[in-house]
Amino acid sequence: MTLLAPALWSGKAAVGGWSTPTGGTADVVEPATGEVLDRIGVTTAEDVAVAAERAARAQLAWARTPYTERAAVLRRAGDLFTRYAEEIQGWLVREAGSIPGKAAFETTTAAQECYEAAALASRPLGEVLPSAEPRLSFARRVPAGVVGVIAPFNVPLVLGIRSVAPALALGNAVLLKPDLRTAVSGGVAIVRVFEEAGLPEDVLHLLPGGADTGAALVEAPQVRVVSFTGSTAAGRAVGAAAARHLKRAHLELGGNSALIVLPDADLERAASTAAWGSFFHQGQVCMTTGRHLVHSDVADEYVERLAEKAAHLPVGDPHKEQVALGPVIDAGQRDKIHALVTASVDGGARLAAGGTYEELFYRPTVLTGVTDASPAYAEEVFGPVAPVRVYADEDEAVALATASSYGLSLGILTRDVMRGLDLAERIPTGLVHINDQTVNDEAVAPFGGVAASGTGARFGGAANIEAFTETRWITARSAPAAYPF
């Protein structure tokens, strides 16, 4: 049984069924080899307008569907992500450059997101309010209407489904715009699963496209809530456009997350933890450990151990061989990574490992001697780069950790857990992990960052109710009220 048979979607998009969009087609490219795997339809503002209108009509009936039926669709979707896991993982490996373990994490998480969303459908969605009048007064959560979801290339399945699933479960229709570079694993796979799960026609639309498609989605009058995951620069533009149209925008943006290594940390485990945090999926994760803040007493040994890890990690085509790192997504991203590393070295930083590449395969890189002026330390690299900076005491560690404009994730390594928790209280961030690295996510947990990392924890668990519903005040009297005129 095949979920992603190209005959179903090649050169098309799901706008009122699988149809040929008005923007032509784009190649689906394997970054490891440059091979064209297939083609995907490219949508335009015209297609967005059609999809938004159809979604708005379909949403009315979907919202009235008994919650038991909506929950059943979500549970079936979860089962289908498990049934088709191997096939979807194959696309994640080839289209997104994922190693098999990361691809398996995505399909497992996608199933769990659907199961958790199914439970939302039966959650209490209101409360009875006191009233000074002789009436029943209550607040009720109702579907927002049409939700626009804009998802990125790096973890395409998870970062799409984590908004699509709860939005659908709560009675909304959804317009999904995946990144064109991962439109199959981050778009087609989701829509095909929900087709087979029995989701009614027009409740979910797939709109692959570029920035113009995203802008049209945000501006469509039928779209009332926008869920965007991507860079901070793009997120600012989405937030500004949504604000102009008086829409809510949930923005999960970039990061430059710190890992603080206290002097009592177990350095053998610290090096392993840190390597995963910086090099997992080639560092192309918003939560990637982008700044290693290490106490001066243990810094030299830490760098030596981390560099040794980096030097021995195999890099290559995850579809053909067993590797720890696959390719970065494209040449533009590779060149950005290398420019930041090169500029940092030119400014005085030292390469302890890596700093080289072949085609799209960038070696895991460790930099020491970085300062505030080192681009690979000061900016989000979105590549497998671990800049290490030394601090003298906890006050300096706090100052360095908080100096970034970002506030997504924080890791602290120490044998004294309470000391770590106390330190974390002094650093503004959306996520904190004591004795773990910065890349963590679970379907049940609220997720999001602060400051330049986004608009806070708006995804995951009960937070999804706030994200994808509106609050309505309702009163009822036994007879019409009497007024003086």
PDB file of N, CA, C and O in Angstrom, residues 422-483:
ATOM      1  N   ASP A 422      17.982  27.238  39.737  1.00  0.00           N
ATOM      2  CA  ASP A 422      18.122  28.607  40.238  1.00  0.00           C
ATOM      3  C   ASP A 422      18.773  29.503  39.199  1.00  0.00           C
ATOM      4  O   ASP A 422      18.362  30.651  38.994  1.00  0.00           O
ATOM      5  N   LEU A 423      19.783  28.976  38.515  1.00  0.00           N
ATOM      6  CA  LEU A 423      20.453  29.743  37.470  1.00  0.00           C
ATOM      7  C   LEU A 423      19.492  30.051  36.322  1.00  0.00           C
ATOM      8  O   LEU A 423      19.470  31.165  35.779  1.00  0.00           O
ATOM      9  N   ALA A 424      18.674  29.080  35.975  1.00  0.00           N
ATOM     10  CA  ALA A 424      17.741  29.263  34.865  1.00  0.00           C
ATOM     11  C   ALA A 424      16.727  30.367  35.139  1.00  0.00           C
ATOM     12  O   ALA A 424      16.264  31.043  34.207  1.00  0.00           O
ATOM     13  N   GLU A 425      16.367  30.558  36.414  1.00  0.00           N
ATOM     14  CA  GLU A 425      15.404  31.596  36.769  1.00  0.00           C
ATOM     15  C   GLU A 425      15.897  32.988  36.393  1.00  0.00           C
ATOM     16  O   GLU A 425      15.109  33.923  36.265  1.00  0.00           O
ATOM     17  N   ARG A 426      17.186  33.135  36.205  1.00  0.00           N
ATOM     18  CA  ARG A 426      17.767  34.446  35.922  1.00  0.00           C
ATOM     19  C   ARG A 426      17.896  34.723  34.424  1.00  0.00           C
ATOM     20  O   ARG A 426      18.365  35.794  34.031  1.00  0.00           O
ATOM     21  N   ILE A 427      17.487  33.777  33.591  1.00  0.00           N
ATOM     22  CA  ILE A 427      17.697  33.891  32.147  1.00  0.00           C
ATOM     23  C   ILE A 427      16.358  33.764  31.429  1.00  0.00           C
ATOM     24  O   ILE A 427      15.709  32.716  31.509  1.00  0.00           O
ATOM     25  N   PRO A 428      15.890  34.804  30.733  1.00  0.00           N
ATOM     26  CA  PRO A 428      14.592  34.728  30.049  1.00  0.00           C
ATOM     27  C   PRO A 428      14.660  33.808  28.825  1.00  0.00           C
ATOM     28  O   PRO A 428      15.478  33.991  27.928  1.00  0.00           O
ATOM     29  N   THR A 429      13.800  32.806  28.815  1.00  0.00           N
ATOM     30  CA  THR A 429      13.771  31.857  27.702  1.00  0.00           C
ATOM     31  C   THR A 429      12.475  31.070  27.756  1.00  0.00           C
ATOM     32  O   THR A 429      11.859  30.935  28.825  1.00  0.00           O
ATOM     33  N   GLY A 430      12.047  30.547  26.630  1.00  0.00           N
ATOM     34  CA  GLY A 430      10.795  29.807  26.591  1.00  0.00           C
ATOM     35  C   GLY A 430      10.911  28.382  27.091  1.00  0.00           C
ATOM     36  O   GLY A 430       9.946  27.815  27.608  1.00  0.00           O
ATOM     37  N   LEU A 431      12.077  27.770  26.929  1.00  0.00           N
ATOM     38  CA  LEU A 431      12.296  26.372  27.287  1.00  0.00           C
ATOM     39  C   LEU A 431      13.572  26.260  28.101  1.00  0.00           C
ATOM     40  O   LEU A 431      14.560  26.939  27.813  1.00  0.00           O
ATOM     41  N   VAL A 432      13.576  25.399  29.111  1.00  0.00           N
ATOM     42  CA  VAL A 432      14.757  25.175  29.938  1.00  0.00           C
ATOM     43  C   VAL A 432      14.932  23.670  30.146  1.00  0.00           C
ATOM     44  O   VAL A 432      13.969  22.972  30.489  1.00  0.00           O
ATOM     45  N   HIS A 433      16.161  23.193  29.973  1.00  0.00           N
ATOM     46  CA  HIS A 433      16.461  21.780  30.171  1.00  0.00           C
ATOM     47  C   HIS A 433      17.705  21.656  31.052  1.00  0.00           C
ATOM     48  O   HIS A 433      18.803  22.059  30.649  1.00  0.00           O
ATOM     49  N   ILE A 434      17.512  21.123  32.255  1.00  0.00           N
ATOM     50  CA  ILE A 434      18.629  20.903  33.165  1.00  0.00           C
ATOM     51  C   ILE A 434      19.212  19.518  32.890  1.00  0.00           C
ATOM     52  O   ILE A 434      18.494  18.521  32.854  1.00  0.00           O
ATOM     53  N   ASN A 435      20.511  19.479  32.677  1.00  0.00           N
ATOM     54  CA  ASN A 435      21.232  18.255  32.331  1.00  0.00           C
ATOM     55  C   ASN A 435      20.737  17.645  31.022  1.00  0.00           C
ATOM     56  O   ASN A 435      20.589  16.431  30.875  1.00  0.00           O
ATOM     57  N   ASP A 436      20.491  18.535  30.077  1.00  0.00           N
ATOM     58  CA  ASP A 436      20.177  18.129  28.709  1.00  0.00           C
ATOM     59  C   ASP A 436      20.545  19.275  27.779  1.00  0.00           C
ATOM     60  O   ASP A 436      20.737  20.421  28.217  1.00  0.00           O
ATOM     61  N   GLN A 437      20.630  18.954  26.495  1.00  0.00           N
ATOM     62  CA  GLN A 437      20.919  19.987  25.503  1.00  0.00           C
ATOM     63  C   GLN A 437      19.625  20.711  25.132  1.00  0.00           C
ATOM     64  O   GLN A 437      18.564  20.446  25.709  1.00  0.00           O
ATOM     65  N   THR A 438      19.697  21.601  24.176  1.00  0.00           N
ATOM     66  CA  THR A 438      18.602  22.534  23.933  1.00  0.00           C
ATOM     67  C   THR A 438      17.536  22.032  22.968  1.00  0.00           C
ATOM     68  O   THR A 438      16.474  22.648  22.842  1.00  0.00           O
ATOM     69  N   VAL A 439      17.787  20.929  22.261  1.00  0.00           N
ATOM     70  CA  VAL A 439      16.857  20.449  21.236  1.00  0.00           C
ATOM     71  C   VAL A 439      15.940  19.383  21.837  1.00  0.00           C
ATOM     72  O   VAL A 439      16.303  18.202  21.904  1.00  0.00           O
ATOM     73  N   ASN A 440      14.776  19.800  22.297  1.00  0.00           N
ATOM     74  CA  ASN A 440      13.799  18.890  22.874  1.00  0.00           C
ATOM     75  C   ASN A 440      12.396  19.340  22.485  1.00  0.00           C
ATOM     76  O   ASN A 440      12.129  20.531  22.391  1.00  0.00           O
ATOM     77  N   ASP A 441      11.501  18.369  22.274  1.00  0.00           N
ATOM     78  CA  ASP A 441      10.123  18.699  21.939  1.00  0.00           C
ATOM     79  C   ASP A 441       9.248  17.489  22.245  1.00  0.00           C
ATOM     80  O   ASP A 441       9.668  16.348  22.045  1.00  0.00           O
ATOM     81  N   GLU A 442       8.048  17.717  22.755  1.00  0.00           N
ATOM     82  CA  GLU A 442       7.055  16.673  22.971  1.00  0.00           C
ATOM     83  C   GLU A 442       5.677  17.237  22.668  1.00  0.00           C
ATOM     84  O   GLU A 442       5.410  18.423  22.920  1.00  0.00           O
ATOM     85  N   ALA A 443       4.810  16.393  22.147  1.00  0.00           N
ATOM     86  CA  ALA A 443       3.482  16.850  21.736  1.00  0.00           C
ATOM     87  C   ALA A 443       2.667  17.391  22.906  1.00  0.00           C
ATOM     88  O   ALA A 443       1.783  18.227  22.711  1.00  0.00           O
ATOM     89  N   VAL A 444       2.939  16.935  24.120  1.00  0.00           N
ATOM     90  CA  VAL A 444       2.136  17.351  25.275  1.00  0.00           C
ATOM     91  C   VAL A 444       2.638  18.636  25.915  1.00  0.00           C
ATOM     92  O   VAL A 444       1.981  19.185  26.800  1.00  0.00           O
ATOM     93  N   ALA A 445       3.792  19.131  25.494  1.00  0.00           N
ATOM     94  CA  ALA A 445       4.433  20.259  26.175  1.00  0.00           C
ATOM     95  C   ALA A 445       4.174  21.570  25.445  1.00  0.00           C
ATOM     96  O   ALA A 445       4.216  21.619  24.214  1.00  0.00           O
ATOM     97  N   PRO A 446       3.931  22.665  26.182  1.00  0.00           N
ATOM     98  CA  PRO A 446       3.830  23.981  25.531  1.00  0.00           C
ATOM     99  C   PRO A 446       5.179  24.374  24.961  1.00  0.00           C
ATOM    100  O   PRO A 446       6.209  24.186  25.598  1.00  0.00           O
ATOM    101  N   PHE A 447       5.160  24.894  23.739  1.00  0.00           N
ATOM    102  CA  PHE A 447       6.409  25.169  23.036  1.00  0.00           C
ATOM    103  C   PHE A 447       6.400  26.585  22.484  1.00  0.00           C
ATOM    104  O   PHE A 447       5.419  27.026  21.894  1.00  0.00           O
ATOM    105  N   GLY A 448       7.525  27.295  22.631  1.00  0.00           N
ATOM    106  CA  GLY A 448       7.663  28.616  22.042  1.00  0.00           C
ATOM    107  C   GLY A 448       8.709  29.425  22.771  1.00  0.00           C
ATOM    108  O   GLY A 448       9.132  29.068  23.877  1.00  0.00           O
ATOM    109  N   GLY A 449       9.150  30.502  22.152  1.00  0.00           N
ATOM    110  CA  GLY A 449      10.189  31.338  22.720  1.00  0.00           C
ATOM    111  C   GLY A 449       9.708  32.738  23.004  1.00  0.00           C
ATOM    112  O   GLY A 449       8.550  33.096  22.743  1.00  0.00           O
ATOM    113  N   VAL A 450      10.605  33.541  23.537  1.00  0.00           N
ATOM    114  CA  VAL A 450      10.316  34.935  23.854  1.00  0.00           C
ATOM    115  C   VAL A 450      11.261  35.830  23.068  1.00  0.00           C
ATOM    116  O   VAL A 450      12.204  35.372  22.438  1.00  0.00           O
ATOM    117  N   ALA A 451      10.994  37.132  23.119  1.00  0.00           N
ATOM    118  CA  ALA A 451      11.814  38.133  22.425  1.00  0.00           C
ATOM    119  C   ALA A 451      11.880  37.798  20.936  1.00  0.00           C
ATOM    120  O   ALA A 451      10.849  37.518  20.327  1.00  0.00           O
ATOM    121  N   ALA A 452      13.076  37.791  20.332  1.00  0.00           N
ATOM    122  CA  ALA A 452      13.197  37.562  18.894  1.00  0.00           C
ATOM    123  C   ALA A 452      12.918  36.124  18.493  1.00  0.00           C
ATOM    124  O   ALA A 452      12.924  35.795  17.309  1.00  0.00           O
ATOM    125  N   SER A 453      12.669  35.255  19.472  1.00  0.00           N
ATOM    126  CA  SER A 453      12.340  33.858  19.171  1.00  0.00           C
ATOM    127  C   SER A 453      10.846  33.622  19.012  1.00  0.00           C
ATOM    128  O   SER A 453      10.432  32.492  18.739  1.00  0.00           O
ATOM    129  N   GLY A 454      10.028  34.643  19.194  1.00  0.00           N
ATOM    130  CA  GLY A 454       8.617  34.456  18.923  1.00  0.00           C
ATOM    131  C   GLY A 454       7.697  35.025  19.967  1.00  0.00           C
ATOM    132  O   GLY A 454       8.104  35.785  20.850  1.00  0.00           O
ATOM    133  N   THR A 455       6.443  34.614  19.868  1.00  0.00           N
ATOM    134  CA  THR A 455       5.397  35.197  20.696  1.00  0.00           C
ATOM    135  C   THR A 455       4.989  34.294  21.848  1.00  0.00           C
ATOM    136  O   THR A 455       3.850  34.340  22.314  1.00  0.00           O
ATOM    137  N   GLY A 456       5.892  33.426  22.302  1.00  0.00           N
ATOM    138  CA  GLY A 456       5.632  32.646  23.500  1.00  0.00           C
ATOM    139  C   GLY A 456       5.131  31.244  23.224  1.00  0.00           C
ATOM    140  O   GLY A 456       5.005  30.823  22.075  1.00  0.00           O
ATOM    141  N   ALA A 457       4.876  30.488  24.290  1.00  0.00           N
ATOM    142  CA  ALA A 457       4.494  29.079  24.201  1.00  0.00           C
ATOM    143  C   ALA A 457       3.042  28.959  23.754  1.00  0.00           C
ATOM    144  O   ALA A 457       2.129  28.933  24.566  1.00  0.00           O
ATOM    145  N   ARG A 458       2.829  28.862  22.468  1.00  0.00           N
ATOM    146  CA  ARG A 458       1.478  28.816  21.916  1.00  0.00           C
ATOM    147  C   ARG A 458       1.159  27.484  21.240  1.00  0.00           C
ATOM    148  O   ARG A 458       0.106  27.332  20.637  1.00  0.00           O
ATOM    149  N   PHE A 459       2.063  26.525  21.278  1.00  0.00           N
ATOM    150  CA  PHE A 459       1.829  25.228  20.664  1.00  0.00           C
ATOM    151  C   PHE A 459       1.999  24.140  21.716  1.00  0.00           C
ATOM    152  O   PHE A 459       2.792  24.262  22.635  1.00  0.00           O
ATOM    153  N   GLY A 460       1.270  23.048  21.557  1.00  0.00           N
ATOM    154  CA  GLY A 460       1.460  21.898  22.423  1.00  0.00           C
ATOM    155  C   GLY A 460       0.467  21.825  23.555  1.00  0.00           C
ATOM    156  O   GLY A 460       0.193  22.822  24.236  1.00  0.00           O
ATOM    157  N   GLY A 461      -0.092  20.620  23.786  1.00  0.00           N
ATOM    158  CA  GLY A 461      -0.986  20.401  24.910  1.00  0.00           C
ATOM    159  C   GLY A 461      -2.160  21.355  24.926  1.00  0.00           C
ATOM    160  O   GLY A 461      -2.733  21.725  23.898  1.00  0.00           O
ATOM    161  N   ALA A 462      -2.530  21.783  26.122  1.00  0.00           N
ATOM    162  CA  ALA A 462      -3.691  22.663  26.291  1.00  0.00           C
ATOM    163  C   ALA A 462      -3.476  24.035  25.660  1.00  0.00           C
ATOM    164  O   ALA A 462      -4.451  24.750  25.376  1.00  0.00           O
ATOM    165  N   ALA A 463      -2.220  24.427  25.423  1.00  0.00           N
ATOM    166  CA  ALA A 463      -1.955  25.722  24.788  1.00  0.00           C
ATOM    167  C   ALA A 463      -2.589  25.805  23.410  1.00  0.00           C
ATOM    168  O   ALA A 463      -2.889  26.899  22.910  1.00  0.00           O
ATOM    169  N   ASN A 464      -2.822  24.665  22.764  1.00  0.00           N
ATOM    170  CA  ASN A 464      -3.434  24.677  21.440  1.00  0.00           C
ATOM    171  C   ASN A 464      -4.875  25.195  21.469  1.00  0.00           C
ATOM    172  O   ASN A 464      -5.356  25.721  20.465  1.00  0.00           O
ATOM    173  N   ILE A 465      -5.551  25.029  22.593  1.00  0.00           N
ATOM    174  CA  ILE A 465      -6.926  25.538  22.679  1.00  0.00           C
ATOM    175  C   ILE A 465      -6.923  27.053  22.549  1.00  0.00           C
ATOM    176  O   ILE A 465      -7.722  27.642  21.809  1.00  0.00           O
ATOM    177  N   GLU A 466      -6.015  27.702  23.257  1.00  0.00           N
ATOM    178  CA  GLU A 466      -5.905  29.154  23.145  1.00  0.00           C
ATOM    179  C   GLU A 466      -5.484  29.565  21.740  1.00  0.00           C
ATOM    180  O   GLU A 466      -5.944  30.583  21.204  1.00  0.00           O
ATOM    181  N   ALA A 467      -4.597  28.776  21.130  1.00  0.00           N
ATOM    182  CA  ALA A 467      -4.051  29.148  19.829  1.00  0.00           C
ATOM    183  C   ALA A 467      -5.105  29.151  18.734  1.00  0.00           C
ATOM    184  O   ALA A 467      -5.104  30.026  17.866  1.00  0.00           O
ATOM    185  N   PHE A 468      -6.024  28.171  18.765  1.00  0.00           N
ATOM    186  CA  PHE A 468      -6.871  27.954  17.592  1.00  0.00           C
ATOM    187  C   PHE A 468      -8.376  28.121  17.859  1.00  0.00           C
ATOM    188  O   PHE A 468      -9.195  27.639  17.085  1.00  0.00           O
ATOM    189  N   THR A 469      -8.704  28.804  18.939  1.00  0.00           N
ATOM    190  CA  THR A 469     -10.112  29.131  19.199  1.00  0.00           C
ATOM    191  C   THR A 469     -10.249  30.593  19.585  1.00  0.00           C
ATOM    192  O   THR A 469      -9.257  31.259  19.899  1.00  0.00           O
ATOM    193  N   GLU A 470     -11.482  31.078  19.581  1.00  0.00           N
ATOM    194  CA  GLU A 470     -11.824  32.399  20.088  1.00  0.00           C
ATOM    195  C   GLU A 470     -12.760  32.224  21.292  1.00  0.00           C
ATOM    196  O   GLU A 470     -13.480  31.222  21.374  1.00  0.00           O
ATOM    197  N   THR A 471     -12.756  33.187  22.191  1.00  0.00           N
ATOM    198  CA  THR A 471     -13.654  33.141  23.345  1.00  0.00           C
ATOM    199  C   THR A 471     -14.913  33.958  23.052  1.00  0.00           C
ATOM    200  O   THR A 471     -14.824  35.118  22.649  1.00  0.00           O
ATOM    201  N   ARG A 472     -16.053  33.336  23.249  1.00  0.00           N
ATOM    202  CA  ARG A 472     -17.340  33.996  23.006  1.00  0.00           C
ATOM    203  C   ARG A 472     -18.116  34.071  24.327  1.00  0.00           C
ATOM    204  O   ARG A 472     -18.260  33.064  25.031  1.00  0.00           O
ATOM    205  N   TRP A 473     -18.618  35.241  24.668  1.00  0.00           N
ATOM    206  CA  TRP A 473     -19.472  35.410  25.858  1.00  0.00           C
ATOM    207  C   TRP A 473     -20.917  35.212  25.443  1.00  0.00           C
ATOM    208  O   TRP A 473     -21.391  35.820  24.474  1.00  0.00           O
ATOM    209  N   ILE A 474     -21.643  34.380  26.187  1.00  0.00           N
ATOM    210  CA  ILE A 474     -23.026  34.052  25.854  1.00  0.00           C
ATOM    211  C   ILE A 474     -23.878  34.206  27.113  1.00  0.00           C
ATOM    212  O   ILE A 474     -23.481  33.773  28.204  1.00  0.00           O
ATOM    213  N   THR A 475     -25.052  34.826  26.976  1.00  0.00           N
ATOM    214  CA  THR A 475     -26.018  34.893  28.084  1.00  0.00           C
ATOM    215  C   THR A 475     -27.375  34.385  27.606  1.00  0.00           C
ATOM    216  O   THR A 475     -27.685  34.435  26.406  1.00  0.00           O
ATOM    217  N   ALA A 476     -28.164  33.902  28.536  1.00  0.00           N
ATOM    218  CA  ALA A 476     -29.508  33.420  28.209  1.00  0.00           C
ATOM    219  C   ALA A 476     -30.461  33.737  29.368  1.00  0.00           C
ATOM    220  O   ALA A 476     -30.136  33.501  30.535  1.00  0.00           O
ATOM    221  N   ARG A 477     -31.632  34.320  29.046  1.00  0.00           N
ATOM    222  CA  ARG A 477     -32.684  34.617  30.024  1.00  0.00           C
ATOM    223  C   ARG A 477     -33.896  33.737  29.719  1.00  0.00           C
ATOM    224  O   ARG A 477     -34.111  33.325  28.571  1.00  0.00           O
ATOM    225  N   SER A 478     -34.699  33.515  30.731  1.00  0.00           N
ATOM    226  CA  SER A 478     -35.913  32.719  30.530  1.00  0.00           C
ATOM    227  C   SER A 478     -36.986  33.496  29.775  1.00  0.00           C
ATOM    228  O   SER A 478     -37.877  32.909  29.164  1.00  0.00           O
ATOM    229  N   ALA A 479     -36.902  34.859  29.815  1.00  0.00           N
ATOM    230  CA  ALA A 479     -37.852  35.724  29.096  1.00  0.00           C
ATOM    231  C   ALA A 479     -37.119  37.007  28.731  1.00  0.00           C
ATOM    232  O   ALA A 479     -36.107  37.365  29.335  1.00  0.00           O
ATOM    233  N   PRO A 480     -37.604  37.733  27.714  1.00  0.00           N
ATOM    234  CA  PRO A 480     -36.926  38.980  27.346  1.00  0.00           C
ATOM    235  C   PRO A 480     -36.825  39.947  28.501  1.00  0.00           C
ATOM    236  O   PRO A 480     -37.745  40.068  29.329  1.00  0.00           O
ATOM    237  N   ALA A 481     -35.719  40.655  28.588  1.00  0.00           N
ATOM    238  CA  ALA A 481     -35.512  41.620  29.668  1.00  0.00           C
ATOM    239  C   ALA A 481     -36.413  42.845  29.466  1.00  0.00           C
ATOM    240  O   ALA A 481     -36.763  43.203  28.341  1.00  0.00           O
ATOM    241  N   ALA A 482     -36.793  43.483  30.588  1.00  0.00           N
ATOM    242  CA  ALA A 482     -37.605  44.707  30.530  1.00  0.00           C
ATOM    243  C   ALA A 482     -36.676  45.915  30.631  1.00  0.00           C
ATOM    244  O   ALA A 482     -35.796  45.979  31.489  1.00  0.00           O
ATOM    245  N   TYR A 483     -36.901  46.905  29.716  1.00  0.00           N
ATOM    246  CA  TYR A 483     -36.084  48.118  29.691  1.00  0.00           C
ATOM    247  C   TYR A 483     -37.011  49.329  29.754  1.00  0.00           C
ATOM    248  O   TYR A 483     -38.197  49.243  29.423  1.00  0.00           O
TER     249      TYR A 483
END
